[in-house]
Short mmCIF file of C-alpha atoms and ligand atoms in Angstrom, two decimals:
data_model
loop_
_atom_site.label_atom_id
_atom_site.label_comp_id
_atom_site.label_asym_id
_atom_site.label_seq_id
_atom_site.Cartn_x
_atom_site.Cartn_y
_atom_site.Cartn_z
CA MET T 1 152.42 33.64 87.09
CA ARG T 2 155.48 33.13 89.29
CA LEU T 3 155.50 35.72 92.06
CA ALA T 4 158.01 36.96 94.65
CA MET T 5 158.18 39.67 97.32
CA PRO T 6 161.08 41.42 99.06
CA HIS T 7 162.49 40.22 102.36
CA MET T 8 161.52 42.31 105.34
CA GLY T 9 162.02 40.37 108.56
CA ASN T 10 159.67 37.38 108.64
CA ILE T 11 157.06 38.87 106.34
CA TYR T 12 157.58 36.09 103.77
CA ILE T 13 155.97 33.58 106.18
CA PRO T 14 152.41 35.01 106.27
CA PHE T 15 152.56 35.93 102.59
CA ARG T 16 153.73 32.47 101.60
CA SER T 17 150.74 30.99 103.40
CA LEU T 18 148.37 33.53 101.81
CA PHE T 19 149.60 33.02 98.25
CA GLU T 20 149.80 29.26 98.47
CA ARG T 21 146.20 29.09 99.71
CA LEU T 22 145.21 31.13 96.66
CA GLY T 23 147.06 28.78 94.32
CA ILE T 24 149.70 31.39 93.36
CA ASP T 25 153.18 30.09 92.51
CA TYR T 26 155.09 32.02 95.20
CA VAL T 27 158.89 32.06 95.21
CA ILE T 28 160.81 33.18 98.30
CA PRO T 29 163.97 34.97 97.16
CA PRO T 30 167.23 33.73 98.76
CA PRO T 31 167.74 35.40 102.16
CA ASN T 32 169.64 38.69 102.12
CA THR T 33 173.38 37.99 101.99
CA GLN T 34 176.54 39.74 100.88
CA ARG T 35 175.75 38.57 97.33
CA THR T 36 172.33 40.30 97.44
CA LEU T 37 174.01 43.48 98.62
CA SER T 38 176.74 43.30 95.96
CA LEU T 39 174.18 42.84 93.16
CA ALA T 40 172.05 45.61 94.66
CA VAL T 41 174.90 48.11 94.83
CA ARG T 42 176.24 47.19 91.41
CA TYR T 43 173.00 47.86 89.56
CA SER T 44 171.45 50.70 91.62
CA PRO T 45 171.98 54.42 91.11
CA GLU T 46 174.56 55.31 93.75
CA GLY T 47 172.61 58.01 95.62
CA LEU T 48 169.51 55.95 96.29
CA CYS T 49 168.63 54.60 99.72
CA ILE T 50 169.40 51.11 101.02
CA PRO T 51 165.72 49.99 100.81
CA PHE T 52 165.81 50.63 97.04
CA LYS T 53 169.09 48.75 96.69
CA LEU T 54 168.21 45.69 98.76
CA LEU T 55 164.78 45.43 97.15
CA LEU T 56 166.50 45.44 93.77
CA GLY T 57 168.92 42.77 95.02
CA ASN T 58 165.93 40.59 96.01
CA MET T 59 164.35 41.21 92.61
CA ILE T 60 167.47 40.14 90.72
CA GLU T 61 167.90 36.99 92.83
CA ALA T 62 164.20 36.16 92.43
CA ALA T 63 164.43 36.82 88.66
CA GLU T 64 167.27 34.28 88.52
CA LEU T 65 164.73 31.77 89.89
CA GLY T 66 162.37 32.54 87.00
CA ILE T 67 159.74 34.85 88.48
CA ASP T 68 157.71 37.08 86.18
CA THR T 69 156.00 39.28 88.82
CA PHE T 70 157.38 41.03 91.90
CA LEU T 71 155.07 42.57 94.50
CA THR T 72 156.60 45.50 96.35
CA VAL T 73 155.70 48.61 98.34
CA GLY T 74 155.09 51.92 96.61
CA GLY T 75 153.06 55.04 97.08
CA CYS T 76 152.71 58.61 96.00
CA GLY T 77 153.95 60.23 99.20
CA ILE T 78 156.65 62.85 99.54
CA CYS T 79 159.71 60.57 99.42
CA ARG T 80 161.11 58.92 96.28
CA LEU T 81 159.46 55.57 96.99
CA GLY T 82 156.74 56.18 94.41
CA TYR T 83 159.30 56.07 91.58
CA TYR T 84 161.07 52.94 92.72
CA ALA T 85 158.94 50.21 91.15
CA LYS T 86 159.22 51.66 87.63
CA ILE T 87 162.98 52.29 87.95
CA GLN T 88 163.57 48.78 89.29
CA GLU T 89 161.45 47.27 86.51
CA GLN T 90 163.55 49.17 83.96
CA ILE T 91 166.83 48.00 85.55
CA LEU T 92 165.57 44.39 85.47
CA CYS T 93 164.62 44.85 81.82
CA ASP T 94 168.12 46.20 81.04
CA LEU T 95 169.55 43.10 82.72
CA GLY T 96 167.45 40.91 80.43
CA TYR T 97 164.68 39.92 82.88
CA ASN T 98 161.06 40.33 81.90
CA VAL T 99 159.53 41.00 85.32
CA GLU T 100 156.49 43.13 86.09
CA VAL T 101 157.01 45.06 89.33
CA VAL T 102 153.63 45.59 90.99
CA SER T 103 153.55 48.15 93.78
CA VAL T 104 151.06 48.67 96.59
CA GLY T 105 150.64 52.18 98.00
CA VAL T 106 150.80 51.22 101.67
CA SER T 107 150.30 54.70 103.08
CA GLU T 108 147.42 55.90 100.96
CA ASN T 109 145.60 52.71 99.95
CA LYS T 110 146.25 50.80 103.16
CA LEU T 111 144.85 47.31 103.61
CA ALA T 112 142.09 47.71 101.03
CA GLY T 113 144.69 48.50 98.36
CA LEU T 114 146.70 45.41 99.29
CA LEU T 115 143.63 43.18 99.14
CA LYS T 116 142.68 44.53 95.70
CA LYS T 117 146.19 43.77 94.42
CA ILE T 118 145.96 40.25 95.84
CA LYS T 119 142.65 39.78 94.03
CA ARG T 120 144.31 40.77 90.78
CA LEU T 121 147.34 38.53 91.36
CA SER T 122 145.10 35.56 92.18
CA GLN T 123 143.35 35.89 88.79
CA ASP T 124 140.20 37.23 90.40
CA ALA T 125 139.74 34.62 93.13
CA PRO T 126 136.45 34.97 95.05
CA TRP T 127 136.60 37.49 97.91
CA ILE T 128 135.60 34.86 100.46
CA LYS T 129 138.63 32.75 99.51
CA ILE T 130 140.92 35.79 99.66
CA ILE T 131 139.63 36.86 103.07
CA ARG T 132 140.03 33.33 104.48
CA ALA T 133 143.59 33.03 103.15
CA PHE T 134 144.38 36.53 104.36
CA ARG T 135 143.02 35.80 107.84
CA PHE T 136 145.23 32.75 108.19
CA GLY T 137 148.28 34.71 107.00
CA LEU T 138 147.38 37.40 109.51
CA ALA T 139 147.19 34.82 112.30
CA LYS T 140 150.75 33.76 111.43
CA LEU T 141 151.88 37.39 111.43
CA TYR T 142 150.33 38.05 114.85
CA ALA T 143 151.88 34.87 116.29
CA LEU T 144 155.35 35.84 115.00
CA ASP T 145 155.12 39.40 116.30
CA LYS T 146 153.80 38.28 119.69
CA ILE T 147 156.65 35.79 120.12
CA GLU T 148 159.21 38.35 118.96
CA GLN T 149 158.04 40.83 121.58
CA VAL T 150 158.72 38.23 124.27
CA VAL T 151 162.14 37.51 122.70
CA GLN T 152 162.99 41.20 123.01
CA LYS T 153 162.36 41.00 126.76
CA VAL T 154 164.28 37.77 127.34
CA ARG T 155 167.39 38.56 125.25
CA PRO T 156 169.00 41.06 127.67
CA VAL T 157 168.60 38.83 130.72
CA GLU T 158 169.19 35.31 129.39
CA LEU T 159 172.25 33.67 130.91
CA LEU T 160 173.16 31.72 127.79
CA LYS T 161 173.32 34.36 125.08
CA GLY T 162 171.57 33.40 121.85
CA THR T 163 169.00 31.06 123.47
CA SER T 164 165.96 33.23 122.72
CA ASN T 165 167.13 33.86 119.15
CA GLN T 166 167.41 30.12 118.61
CA LEU T 167 163.93 29.52 120.02
CA PHE T 168 162.56 32.28 117.79
CA SER T 169 164.10 30.92 114.62
CA ARG T 170 162.86 27.41 115.45
CA ALA T 171 159.36 28.78 116.09
CA SER T 172 159.46 30.81 112.84
CA GLU T 173 160.22 27.68 110.83
CA ALA T 174 157.42 25.77 112.54
CA ILE T 175 154.97 28.65 111.98
CA ASN T 176 156.00 28.70 108.34
CA ARG T 177 155.04 25.02 108.07
CA ALA T 178 151.83 25.26 110.17
CA ASP T 179 148.68 24.61 108.21
CA ASP T 180 145.84 25.19 110.65
CA TYR T 181 144.82 27.53 113.47
CA ALA T 182 145.10 24.92 116.23
CA THR T 183 148.76 24.13 115.38
CA LEU T 184 149.50 27.83 115.19
CA LYS T 185 147.95 28.56 118.58
CA LYS T 186 149.83 25.68 120.19
CA LEU T 187 153.13 26.81 118.66
CA GLU T 188 152.64 30.32 119.96
CA LYS T 189 151.71 29.12 123.45
CA ASP T 190 154.52 26.55 123.69
CA THR T 191 157.20 28.95 122.43
CA ILE T 192 156.17 31.70 124.84
CA SER T 193 156.28 29.19 127.74
CA GLU T 194 159.74 28.02 126.64
CA LEU T 195 160.92 31.63 126.46
CA ASN T 196 159.53 32.31 129.93
CA GLU T 197 161.51 29.33 131.24
CA VAL T 198 164.86 30.46 129.84
CA THR T 199 167.38 30.74 132.68
CA ARG T 200 167.94 34.42 133.33
CA ASN T 201 169.84 36.83 135.47
CA ASN T 202 167.26 38.26 137.81
CA GLU T 203 169.71 40.72 139.37
CA VAL T 204 169.84 43.11 136.42
CA GLU T 205 167.36 45.76 135.46
CA PRO T 206 167.90 46.12 131.72
CA LEU T 207 168.07 49.50 130.06
CA ILE T 208 165.06 50.15 127.85
CA VAL T 209 165.87 51.44 124.38
CA GLY T 210 163.30 52.25 121.70
CA ILE T 211 164.07 51.48 118.06
CA THR T 212 162.52 53.85 115.59
CA GLY T 213 163.19 55.17 112.09
CA GLU T 214 162.43 54.25 108.52
CA PHE T 215 160.06 51.29 108.13
CA TYR T 216 162.29 49.03 106.01
CA VAL T 217 165.55 49.42 107.94
CA VAL T 218 163.70 48.98 111.23
CA LEU T 219 162.12 45.72 110.06
CA GLU T 220 164.87 44.08 108.00
CA PRO T 221 167.70 42.87 110.29
CA PHE T 222 170.16 42.47 107.40
CA SER T 223 169.94 46.19 106.63
CA ASN T 224 170.63 47.24 110.25
CA LEU T 225 173.19 44.48 111.00
CA ASP T 226 170.74 42.96 113.47
CA VAL T 227 170.95 45.90 115.84
CA GLU T 228 168.26 44.44 118.13
CA SER T 229 170.24 41.27 118.86
CA GLU T 230 173.41 43.29 119.38
CA LEU T 231 171.67 45.53 121.91
CA GLY T 232 170.25 42.43 123.58
CA LYS T 233 173.78 41.04 123.99
CA LEU T 234 174.72 44.32 125.69
CA GLY T 235 171.90 43.79 128.20
CA VAL T 236 169.41 46.19 126.62
CA GLU T 237 165.70 45.50 126.24
CA VAL T 238 164.54 46.93 122.93
CA ARG T 239 161.07 48.25 122.20
CA ARG T 240 160.64 48.38 118.46
CA THR T 241 158.07 50.98 117.51
CA THR T 242 157.13 49.28 114.22
CA PHE T 243 155.57 45.87 113.65
CA VAL T 244 153.79 44.96 110.42
CA SER T 245 150.88 43.61 112.47
CA ASN T 246 150.47 47.10 113.98
CA TRP T 247 150.27 48.65 110.53
CA ILE T 248 147.48 46.22 109.66
CA LYS T 249 145.75 46.67 113.02
CA TYR T 250 145.68 50.46 112.66
CA SER T 251 144.54 50.36 109.05
CA TRP T 252 141.03 51.84 108.81
CA PHE T 253 139.70 48.54 107.48
CA LEU T 254 140.30 46.75 110.78
CA ASN T 255 139.90 49.79 112.96
CA PRO T 256 136.21 50.53 113.32
CA LEU T 257 136.70 51.93 116.84
CA GLY T 258 138.94 54.68 115.51
CA LEU T 259 141.96 53.61 117.59
CA ASN T 260 144.52 55.43 115.54
CA GLU T 261 148.00 55.05 116.96
CA LYS T 262 149.50 56.95 114.04
CA ALA T 263 147.32 59.98 114.77
CA ARG T 264 148.54 59.91 118.39
CA ILE T 265 152.17 59.85 117.21
CA HIS T 266 151.58 62.70 114.74
CA GLN T 267 149.88 64.72 117.47
CA ALA T 268 152.92 64.24 119.73
CA ALA T 269 155.25 65.49 116.96
CA LEU T 270 153.17 68.62 116.22
CA PRO T 271 155.09 71.09 118.45
CA TYR T 272 158.20 70.35 116.39
CA LEU T 273 156.95 69.24 112.99
CA LYS T 274 153.61 70.33 111.60
CA ARG T 275 153.19 68.03 108.63
CA ASP T 276 154.08 64.82 106.91
CA ILE T 277 157.56 64.97 105.40
CA GLY T 278 157.38 61.62 103.66
CA GLY T 279 158.55 58.15 104.68
CA ASP T 280 158.47 57.79 108.46
CA GLY T 281 160.12 61.08 109.43
CA TRP T 282 157.05 62.48 111.17
CA GLU T 283 156.63 59.25 113.12
CA SER T 284 160.29 59.20 114.21
CA VAL T 285 159.93 62.61 115.85
CA GLY T 286 156.55 61.68 117.38
CA GLU T 287 157.91 58.41 118.79
CA LYS T 288 160.65 60.27 120.64
CA VAL T 289 158.21 62.76 122.15
CA LEU T 290 155.60 60.14 123.00
CA HIS T 291 157.90 57.59 124.62
CA ALA T 292 160.57 59.81 126.19
CA GLY T 293 159.25 58.97 129.65
CA GLU T 294 159.38 55.21 129.03
CA TYR T 295 162.78 54.71 127.42
CA ASP T 296 166.33 55.29 128.63
CA GLY T 297 167.37 56.11 125.07
CA LEU T 298 166.36 55.81 121.46
CA VAL T 299 168.13 54.23 118.50
CA HIS T 300 167.09 55.98 115.31
CA LEU T 301 167.69 53.98 112.13
CA ALA T 302 168.00 56.19 109.05
CA PRO T 303 168.96 55.10 105.54
CA PHE T 304 171.75 57.18 104.00
CA THR T 305 170.27 59.93 101.72
CA CYS T 306 166.77 59.46 103.18
CA MET T 307 165.37 63.00 103.32
CA PRO T 308 162.53 62.31 105.82
CA GLU T 309 164.88 60.73 108.36
CA ILE T 310 167.52 63.47 107.86
CA VAL T 311 164.87 66.02 108.85
CA ALA T 312 163.84 63.89 111.84
CA GLN T 313 167.47 63.43 112.89
CA ASN T 314 167.96 67.19 113.01
CA ILE T 315 164.80 67.87 115.00
CA MET T 316 165.27 65.18 117.64
CA PRO T 317 168.09 66.81 119.66
CA ALA T 318 166.03 70.01 119.97
CA THR T 319 162.89 68.59 121.58
CA ARG T 320 162.04 69.33 125.22
CA GLU T 321 161.80 65.61 125.90
CA LYS T 322 165.42 64.86 126.68
CA ILE T 323 166.47 61.30 126.10
CA PRO T 324 169.68 60.42 124.28
CA VAL T 325 169.21 59.48 120.63
CA LEU T 326 171.74 57.50 118.62
CA THR T 327 171.15 57.81 114.89
CA ILE T 328 172.61 54.96 112.87
CA ILE T 329 172.91 55.65 109.17
CA CYS T 330 172.25 52.44 107.26
CA ASP T 331 173.80 51.79 103.88
CA GLU T 332 176.21 49.41 102.21
CA GLN T 333 179.12 51.06 104.06
CA LEU T 334 177.76 50.27 107.53
CA ALA T 335 180.20 47.87 109.18
CA LYS T 336 179.55 45.70 112.21
CA SER T 337 182.65 46.76 114.18
CA GLY T 338 181.87 50.47 113.74
CA MET T 339 178.26 49.96 114.76
CA LEU T 340 179.19 47.88 117.82
CA THR T 341 181.63 50.54 119.05
CA ARG T 342 178.92 53.15 118.85
CA LEU T 343 176.35 50.93 120.54
CA GLU T 344 178.74 50.15 123.39
CA ALA T 345 179.46 53.85 123.92
CA PHE T 346 175.72 54.61 123.82
CA VAL T 347 174.91 51.92 126.36
CA ASP T 348 177.71 53.21 128.64
CA LEU T 349 176.19 56.67 128.46
CA LEU T 350 172.72 55.36 129.32
CA GLN T 351 174.08 53.35 132.26
CA CYS T 352 175.88 56.43 133.62
CA ARG T 353 172.69 58.45 133.30
CA ARG T 354 170.74 55.80 135.14
CA ARG T 355 173.33 55.56 137.90
CA ALA T 356 173.31 59.35 138.21
CA GLY T 357 169.54 59.30 138.46
CA SER T 358 168.98 61.32 135.31
CA GLY T 359 167.78 58.33 133.29
CA ASN T 360 164.18 57.27 133.42
CA GLY T 361 164.95 54.76 136.20
CA HIS T 362 162.69 51.97 134.91
CA LYS T 363 162.09 48.89 136.80
CA GLY T 364 163.18 46.95 133.78
CA LYS T 365 162.47 43.49 135.18
CA VAL T 366 160.82 41.10 132.77
S1 LIG V 401 161.57 56.92 103.30
FE1 LIG V 401 163.73 57.24 102.88
S2 LIG V 401 164.62 55.20 102.89
FE2 LIG V 401 162.44 54.93 102.72
S3 LIG V 401 162.11 54.80 100.54
FE3 LIG V 401 161.85 56.96 101.09
S4 LIG V 401 163.86 57.87 100.75
FE4 LIG V 401 164.15 55.65 100.80
#
């Protein structure tokens, strides 16, 4: 078996470690580029969302490298995601590639479902071996997410723009190569100290902007034109509401104390939306309500034609919790210059609100 997975931020790093420890021939597809997007758009039905298209682009580029199995997300929720694996498999077949697309129902089967799929892909490796490999992959995931959260705080105040991004990409490569817990711990500690020593402008109090929306476009920078870095350059500290490590942490399997963040978010959305509408629409509304007192504004990332996020987009302006929301529709037509103009206008608005005392007035110091 030759296996690949889609790109979604740095997720390939923990999974590479996991699969290699289980002796699975794991291929990392080429990073998302204009070529990936062109292939994706060319072979996808036009009205489907950008996650479908970019996942297909990754599949085609991985198939060119000779894979025979592709592990992806699926599910039988309300959105179209549940159909995607079969449609993509059929498109690959029409293109002459014999690839089995294996999907994991992340919402309904959670971590247990993922582990069962891994057992199958590893030709029935013993559970103890799977758990050990998984734990090490998880340690990499936690290290990456912890460092990235510090990067999000340093970006808006660093004097030399791009320094924290450089440190993060260097750390990501080193974490990818790390082969034991001690190296991993040291890398995490050293990178966080380096980030804390970056020369910064201590005069500014950065605006705080939450990033919410559909899981894939929130996590894959190529699909949102790296909106977090762009906001950082404009002096904004972002608080992303979704990290893969959170999804794993709040999965019932690792959550014996019943700490259910998702339930808290759903509860917050209840006055405006009474039930799951598929994808992450319910969460987008809940995030706005829950964090309105902590953020100056919210950037809502919604794939074009995504029904759950269209519903959320229409509810958000009507909530009692009044913080400005900028919805960015992500698809192949999204252009950097257009997005930057809108971000600049949004940041101007938030600064005016803060000056006028109607913002949340955070002490945004790092
Ligand atoms: S939630 Fe929206 S963007 Fe995500 S797979 Fe479903 S329809 Fe596509």
